Each structure stands twice: as C-alpha cells, then as structure tokens.
Short mmCIF file of C-alpha atoms in Angstrom, two decimals:
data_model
loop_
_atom_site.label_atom_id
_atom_site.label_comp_id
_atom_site.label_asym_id
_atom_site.label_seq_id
_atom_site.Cartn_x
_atom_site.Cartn_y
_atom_site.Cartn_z
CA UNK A 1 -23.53 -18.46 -52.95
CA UNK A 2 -24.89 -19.40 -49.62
CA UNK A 3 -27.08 -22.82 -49.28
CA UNK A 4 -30.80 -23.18 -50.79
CA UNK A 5 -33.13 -22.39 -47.51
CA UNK A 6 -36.85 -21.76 -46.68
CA UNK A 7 -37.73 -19.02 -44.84
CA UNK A 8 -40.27 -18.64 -42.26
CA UNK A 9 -41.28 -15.78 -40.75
CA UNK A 10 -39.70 -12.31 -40.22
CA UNK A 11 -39.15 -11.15 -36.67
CA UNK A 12 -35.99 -9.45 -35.52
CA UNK A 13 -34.48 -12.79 -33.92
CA UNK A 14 -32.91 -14.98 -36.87
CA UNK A 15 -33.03 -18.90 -36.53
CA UNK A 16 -31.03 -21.14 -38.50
CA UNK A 17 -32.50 -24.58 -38.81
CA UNK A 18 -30.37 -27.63 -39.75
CA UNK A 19 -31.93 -30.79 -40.32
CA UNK A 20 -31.52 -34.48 -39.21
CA UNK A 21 -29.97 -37.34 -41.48
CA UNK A 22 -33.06 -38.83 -42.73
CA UNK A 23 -35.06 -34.69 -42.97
CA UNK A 24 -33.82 -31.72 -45.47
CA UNK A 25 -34.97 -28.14 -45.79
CA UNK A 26 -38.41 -28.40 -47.05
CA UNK A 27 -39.94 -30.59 -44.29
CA UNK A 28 -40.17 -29.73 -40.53
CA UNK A 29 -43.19 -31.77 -40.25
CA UNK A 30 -46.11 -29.89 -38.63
CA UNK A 31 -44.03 -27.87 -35.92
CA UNK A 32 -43.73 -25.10 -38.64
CA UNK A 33 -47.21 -23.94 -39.26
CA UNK A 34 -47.11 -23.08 -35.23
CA UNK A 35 -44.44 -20.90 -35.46
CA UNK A 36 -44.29 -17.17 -34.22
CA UNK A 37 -43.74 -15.27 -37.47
CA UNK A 38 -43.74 -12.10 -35.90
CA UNK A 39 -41.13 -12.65 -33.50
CA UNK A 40 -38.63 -14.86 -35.28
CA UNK A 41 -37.36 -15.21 -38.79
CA UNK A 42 -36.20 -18.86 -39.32
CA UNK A 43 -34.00 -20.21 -41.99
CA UNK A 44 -34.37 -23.97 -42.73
CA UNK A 45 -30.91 -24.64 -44.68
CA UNK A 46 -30.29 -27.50 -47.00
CA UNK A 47 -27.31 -29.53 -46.48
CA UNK A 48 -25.02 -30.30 -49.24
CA UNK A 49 -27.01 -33.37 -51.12
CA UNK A 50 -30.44 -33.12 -49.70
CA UNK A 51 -32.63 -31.10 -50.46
CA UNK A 52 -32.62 -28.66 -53.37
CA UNK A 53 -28.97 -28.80 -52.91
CA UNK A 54 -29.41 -32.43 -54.01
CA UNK A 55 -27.17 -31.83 -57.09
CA UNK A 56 -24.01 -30.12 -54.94
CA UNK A 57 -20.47 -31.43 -54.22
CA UNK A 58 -18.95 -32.57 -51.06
CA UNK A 59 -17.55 -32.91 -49.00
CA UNK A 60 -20.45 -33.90 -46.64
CA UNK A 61 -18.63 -33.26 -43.29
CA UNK A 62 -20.43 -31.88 -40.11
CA UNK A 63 -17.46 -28.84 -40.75
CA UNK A 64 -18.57 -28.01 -43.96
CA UNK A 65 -22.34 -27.47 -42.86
CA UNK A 66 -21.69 -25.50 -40.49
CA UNK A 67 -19.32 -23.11 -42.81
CA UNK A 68 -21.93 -23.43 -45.33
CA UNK A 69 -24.66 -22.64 -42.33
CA UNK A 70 -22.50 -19.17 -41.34
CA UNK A 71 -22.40 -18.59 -45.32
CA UNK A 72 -25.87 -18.30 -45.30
CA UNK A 73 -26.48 -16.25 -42.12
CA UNK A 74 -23.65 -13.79 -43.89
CA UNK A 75 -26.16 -13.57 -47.26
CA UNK A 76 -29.27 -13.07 -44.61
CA UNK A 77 -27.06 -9.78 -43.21
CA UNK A 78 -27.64 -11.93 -39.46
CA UNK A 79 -24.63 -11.01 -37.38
CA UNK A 80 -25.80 -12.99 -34.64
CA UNK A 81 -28.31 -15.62 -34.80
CA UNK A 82 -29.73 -18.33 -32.76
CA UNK A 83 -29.50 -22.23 -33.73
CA UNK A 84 -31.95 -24.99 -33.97
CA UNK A 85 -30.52 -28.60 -34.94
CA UNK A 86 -32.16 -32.03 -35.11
CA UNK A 87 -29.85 -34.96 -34.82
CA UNK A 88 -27.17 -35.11 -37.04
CA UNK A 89 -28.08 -31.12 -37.37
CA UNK A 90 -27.48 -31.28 -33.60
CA UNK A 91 -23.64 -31.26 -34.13
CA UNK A 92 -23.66 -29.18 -37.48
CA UNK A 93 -25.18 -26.09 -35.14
CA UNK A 94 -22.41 -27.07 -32.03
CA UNK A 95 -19.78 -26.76 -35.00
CA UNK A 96 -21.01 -23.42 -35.86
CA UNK A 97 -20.46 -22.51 -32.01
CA UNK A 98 -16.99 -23.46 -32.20
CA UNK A 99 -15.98 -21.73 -35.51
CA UNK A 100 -17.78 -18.70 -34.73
CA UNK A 101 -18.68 -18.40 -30.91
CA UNK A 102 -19.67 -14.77 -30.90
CA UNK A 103 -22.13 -14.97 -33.22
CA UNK A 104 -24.30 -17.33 -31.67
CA UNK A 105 -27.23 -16.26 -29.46
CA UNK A 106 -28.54 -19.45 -28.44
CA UNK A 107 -28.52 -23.02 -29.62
CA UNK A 108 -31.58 -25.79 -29.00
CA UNK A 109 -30.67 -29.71 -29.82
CA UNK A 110 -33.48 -31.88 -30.58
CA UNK A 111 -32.46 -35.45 -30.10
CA UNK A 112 -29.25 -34.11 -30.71
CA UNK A 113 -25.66 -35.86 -31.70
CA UNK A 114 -23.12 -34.80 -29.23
CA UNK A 115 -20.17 -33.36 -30.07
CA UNK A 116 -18.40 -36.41 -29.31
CA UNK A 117 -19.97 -38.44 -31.58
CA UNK A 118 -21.98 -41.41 -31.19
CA UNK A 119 -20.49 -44.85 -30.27
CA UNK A 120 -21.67 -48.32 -33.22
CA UNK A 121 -20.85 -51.68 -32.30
CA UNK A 122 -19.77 -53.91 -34.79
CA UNK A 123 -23.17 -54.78 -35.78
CA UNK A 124 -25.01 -51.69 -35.28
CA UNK A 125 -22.61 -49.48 -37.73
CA UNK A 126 -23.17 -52.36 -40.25
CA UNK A 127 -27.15 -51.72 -40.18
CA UNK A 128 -26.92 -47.93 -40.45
CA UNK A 129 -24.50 -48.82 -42.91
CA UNK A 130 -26.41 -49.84 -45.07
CA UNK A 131 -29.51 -47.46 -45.23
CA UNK A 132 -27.76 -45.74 -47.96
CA UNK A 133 -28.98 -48.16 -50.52
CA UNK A 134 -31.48 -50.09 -48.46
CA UNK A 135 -34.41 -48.11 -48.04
CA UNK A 136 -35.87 -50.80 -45.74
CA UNK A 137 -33.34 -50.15 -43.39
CA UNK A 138 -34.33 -46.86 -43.49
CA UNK A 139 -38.04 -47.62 -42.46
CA UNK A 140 -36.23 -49.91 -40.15
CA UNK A 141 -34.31 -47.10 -38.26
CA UNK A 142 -36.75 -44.76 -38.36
CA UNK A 143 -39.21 -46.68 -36.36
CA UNK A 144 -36.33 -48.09 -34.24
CA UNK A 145 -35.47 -44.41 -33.52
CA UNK A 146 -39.51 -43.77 -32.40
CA UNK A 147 -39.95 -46.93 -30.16
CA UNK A 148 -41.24 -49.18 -32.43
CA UNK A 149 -44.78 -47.22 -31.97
CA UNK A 150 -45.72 -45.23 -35.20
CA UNK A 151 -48.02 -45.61 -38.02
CA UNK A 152 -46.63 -47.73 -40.83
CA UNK A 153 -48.04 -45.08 -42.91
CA UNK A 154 -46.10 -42.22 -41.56
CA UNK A 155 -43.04 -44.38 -41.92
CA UNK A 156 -43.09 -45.29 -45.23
CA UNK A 157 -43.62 -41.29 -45.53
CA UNK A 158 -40.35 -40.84 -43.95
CA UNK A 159 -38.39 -43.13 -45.75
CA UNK A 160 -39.80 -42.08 -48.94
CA UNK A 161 -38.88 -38.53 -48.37
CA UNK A 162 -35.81 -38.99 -47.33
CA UNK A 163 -34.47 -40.94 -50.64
CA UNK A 164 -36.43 -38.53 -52.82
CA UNK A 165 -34.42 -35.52 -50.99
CA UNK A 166 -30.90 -37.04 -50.73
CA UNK A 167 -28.31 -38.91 -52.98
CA UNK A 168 -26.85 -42.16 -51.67
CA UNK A 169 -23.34 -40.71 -51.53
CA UNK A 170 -24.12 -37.85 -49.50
CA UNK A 171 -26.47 -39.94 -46.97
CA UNK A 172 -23.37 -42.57 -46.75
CA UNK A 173 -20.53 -39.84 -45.84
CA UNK A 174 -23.26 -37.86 -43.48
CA UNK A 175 -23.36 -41.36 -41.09
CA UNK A 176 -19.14 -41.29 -40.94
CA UNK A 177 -19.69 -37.35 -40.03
CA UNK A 178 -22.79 -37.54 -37.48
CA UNK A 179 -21.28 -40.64 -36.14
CA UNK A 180 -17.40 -40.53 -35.89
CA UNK A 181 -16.86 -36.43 -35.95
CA UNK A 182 -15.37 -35.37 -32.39
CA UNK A 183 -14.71 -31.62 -31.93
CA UNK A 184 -15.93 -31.75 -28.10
CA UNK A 185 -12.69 -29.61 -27.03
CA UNK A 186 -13.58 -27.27 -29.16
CA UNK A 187 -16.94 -26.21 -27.15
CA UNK A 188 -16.89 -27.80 -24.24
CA UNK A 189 -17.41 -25.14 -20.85
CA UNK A 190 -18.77 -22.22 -23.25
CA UNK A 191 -21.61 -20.76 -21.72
CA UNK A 192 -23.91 -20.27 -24.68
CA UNK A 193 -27.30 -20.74 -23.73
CA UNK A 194 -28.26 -24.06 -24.76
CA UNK A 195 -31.54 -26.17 -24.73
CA UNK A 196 -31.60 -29.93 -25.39
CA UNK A 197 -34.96 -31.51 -26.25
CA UNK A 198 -34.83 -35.46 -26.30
CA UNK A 199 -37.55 -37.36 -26.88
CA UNK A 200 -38.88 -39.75 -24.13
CA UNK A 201 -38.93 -42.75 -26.51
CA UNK A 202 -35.92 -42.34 -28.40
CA UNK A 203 -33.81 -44.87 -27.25
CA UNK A 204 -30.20 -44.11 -28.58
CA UNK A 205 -30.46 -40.04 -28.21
CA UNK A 206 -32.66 -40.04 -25.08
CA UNK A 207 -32.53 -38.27 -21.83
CA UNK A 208 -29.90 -40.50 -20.63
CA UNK A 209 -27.44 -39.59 -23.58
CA UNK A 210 -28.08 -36.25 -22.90
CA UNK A 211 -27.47 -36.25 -18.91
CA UNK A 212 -23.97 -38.21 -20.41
CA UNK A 213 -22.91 -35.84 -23.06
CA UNK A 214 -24.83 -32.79 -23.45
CA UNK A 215 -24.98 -31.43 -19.87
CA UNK A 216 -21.90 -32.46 -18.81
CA UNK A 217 -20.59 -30.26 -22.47
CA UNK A 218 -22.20 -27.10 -21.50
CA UNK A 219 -22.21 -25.29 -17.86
CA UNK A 220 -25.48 -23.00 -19.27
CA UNK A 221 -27.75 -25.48 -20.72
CA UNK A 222 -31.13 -26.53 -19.77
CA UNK A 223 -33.10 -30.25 -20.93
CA UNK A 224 -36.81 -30.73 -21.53
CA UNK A 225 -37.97 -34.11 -22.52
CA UNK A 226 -40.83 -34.33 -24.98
CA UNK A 227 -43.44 -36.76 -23.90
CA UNK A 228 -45.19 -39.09 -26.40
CA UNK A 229 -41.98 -38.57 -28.88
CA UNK A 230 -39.37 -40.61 -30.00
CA UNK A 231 -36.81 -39.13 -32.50
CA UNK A 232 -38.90 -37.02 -34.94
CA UNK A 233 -40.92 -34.45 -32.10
CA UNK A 234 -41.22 -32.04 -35.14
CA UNK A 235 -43.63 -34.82 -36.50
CA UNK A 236 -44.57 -36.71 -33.17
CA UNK A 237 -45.66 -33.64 -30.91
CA UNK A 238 -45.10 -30.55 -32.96
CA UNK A 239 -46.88 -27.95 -30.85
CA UNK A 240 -45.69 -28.86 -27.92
CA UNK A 241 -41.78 -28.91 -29.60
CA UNK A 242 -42.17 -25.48 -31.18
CA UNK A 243 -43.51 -24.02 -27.45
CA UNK A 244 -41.24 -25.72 -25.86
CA UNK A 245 -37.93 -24.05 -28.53
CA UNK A 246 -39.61 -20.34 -28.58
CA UNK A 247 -40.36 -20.14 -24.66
CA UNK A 248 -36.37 -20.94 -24.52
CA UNK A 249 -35.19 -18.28 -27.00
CA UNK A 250 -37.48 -15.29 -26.00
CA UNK A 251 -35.26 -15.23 -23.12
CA UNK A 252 -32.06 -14.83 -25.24
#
C-alpha cells in the first residue's frame, strides 16, 4: 500500500509533491488553490509520521521516502512523473532521481536540501535538536528560516501544525536524514531538467547555497529566486511560486 496523498487536479502531467520538515500532505499553504488542474495532476504524499501517515513505522530516512514516493507513483499507474520538493522534500525527490532516473521528467527544489547534506555547528545542531520536543524552538526556526519578518500569528500557525501532523520520533530521525544524508555521487552530472527556487530571505538555503550545491550538482538546471520569501514561498508568495514551478514544467 502506497503512502496516504491528496490529489489535485487531473491533467496528463503527474506531480509528486514531498513536503518540508516542519509541512505534511494536507497543507501547501495557498500556492494550491492557483494551480492548473487541467494540465497537471499533483500528488501531495505524506511522509512516514506526518501526516495521515502519523501512525506508520520507520524508518524515517530520506531513502525510504523516496521508495515510498515511487510506491505511490506505481499505485497512480505514472510511469514517468515530474517532482516538486520543499526542503527536506528537496532531497527525498533528488533520491527518487537516483533510484529511478528514467522515470523522472523534471524535478523543482524549493529552498531545497542538497544532496550533500547540510553542514550544523556544534551549537546550531543542538537548537534544531531540540525542536522535537520544544515547540518553541520550532516557532524559533521557523521565523529564523523567514528572516525574522513574519506575523507572529502565522507562526504560531506553523508550529502548531506541524506538532499536530508529526510524532516527535519521526520529526527527530527526519533532522539526522535532511541533515547528515549524502548520496551526491549518486546524481551528480545527470541532466534532468531541474529548477531550484530559493527564497531571497532564507538565510541557510538561499541563493548562495544553491550557486554552492545545487548548480554546481546538475549541468541542466535553472534558479529563480522568489522575492519577498524566506523559507515557506508556498505560504509567503504563493502565486508567484506556483507560476514560477508550472512555467518550468510545461516545457518538460
């Protein structure tokens, strides 16, 4: 049985959709009520632990989304399919590329892990650390992760969200697999189309992590920087985001 999912839309070009480490399944923020239902049919999976697949077992590795992501584009009948991944989703959908390379149309990163990983200081992996039982911390990254610049409101919406729709043991092991995973040999120089969206306020997954990791990954790949978003451009500037994803895979 292939992952819980929401569907939207049901054009002939299938997207699979895997979210962040603080999102799950059920909400994209606004960019979703923008997009093109007639062109593309996109599936929003849940990872193991979030979502409606709250209750499942481990193990919560950036490997086993992506099996469980080519699972579900087997039960959807999608031979090949394009990928959309946000953050910690970002390397889920580069995994998928490496497993199985021929089925993958296109991929898009927004403020995307590489497939390298991301580097913590001694200090800095002891604060994400602990957001698996702090939910302060949470608030605390999220708004680190936007520029310090968002409504206190929206944040606490965020956090809230995100410890309704994930257990603590999944969140914990997803920061060892987002963070500490490296499969870059395993996809570097394929010539997939790629896209990589950061946002011009993030300030760990930013342009300048991108120009360092992303585009020097992938000799096919194109970068568009959302202005006025940090981390979250699904929530920040979701019209622009969705434009921005579609305009890139009509042409693949």
């Amino acid at each position: 049985m292939a992952n819980a999912h929401q569907r939207i839309g049901n054009g002939d070009h299938g997207i699979i959709a895997l979210n962040g480490w603080f999102g799950h399944a059920g909400d994209w923020g606004p960019m979703t009520a923008s997009i093109d239902t007639q062109a593309y049919s996109w599936a929003f999976m849940d990872q193991r632990g979030y979502g409606e697949m709250k209750d499942a077992a481990g193990p919560f590795t950036i490997e086993q989304i992506a099996l469980d992501a080519l699972a579900l584009a087997d039960e959807l009948g999608w031979a090949r399919f394009s990928l959309v991944g946000h953050s910690m989703g970002g390397s889920a959908v580069q995994k998928v590329l490496a497993l199985a390379p021929q089925r993958v149309r296109a991929l898009v990163g927004i403020t995307p892990v590489p497939a390298n990983g991301v580097p913590f200081d001694e200090d800095g992996w002891g604060f994400f650390s602990a957001a698996a039982n702090d939910l302060g911390t949470r608030r605390a990254i999220i708004d680190l992760t936007t520029g310090n610049r968002l409504s206190g409101t929206w944040l606490d919406h965020m956090t809230a969200s995100s410890a309704a729709n994930s257990t603590p043991e999944a969140f914990g092991d997803y920061l060892t697999a987002w963070a500490k995973t490296d499969f870059l040999s395993e996809i570097q120089g394929k010539d997939t189309p790629v896209l990589v969206i950061p946002g011009e306020h993030d300030p760990a997954l930013g342009a300048a992590t991108m120009a360092q990791t992303w585009l020097t990954h992938y000799p096919n790949i194109a970068m568009e920087v959302m202005s006025n978003a940090g981390h979250y451009p699904m929530f920040e500037t979701p019209v622009a985001l969705i434009t921005a994803i579609e305009a890139f895979l009509a042409k693949h």
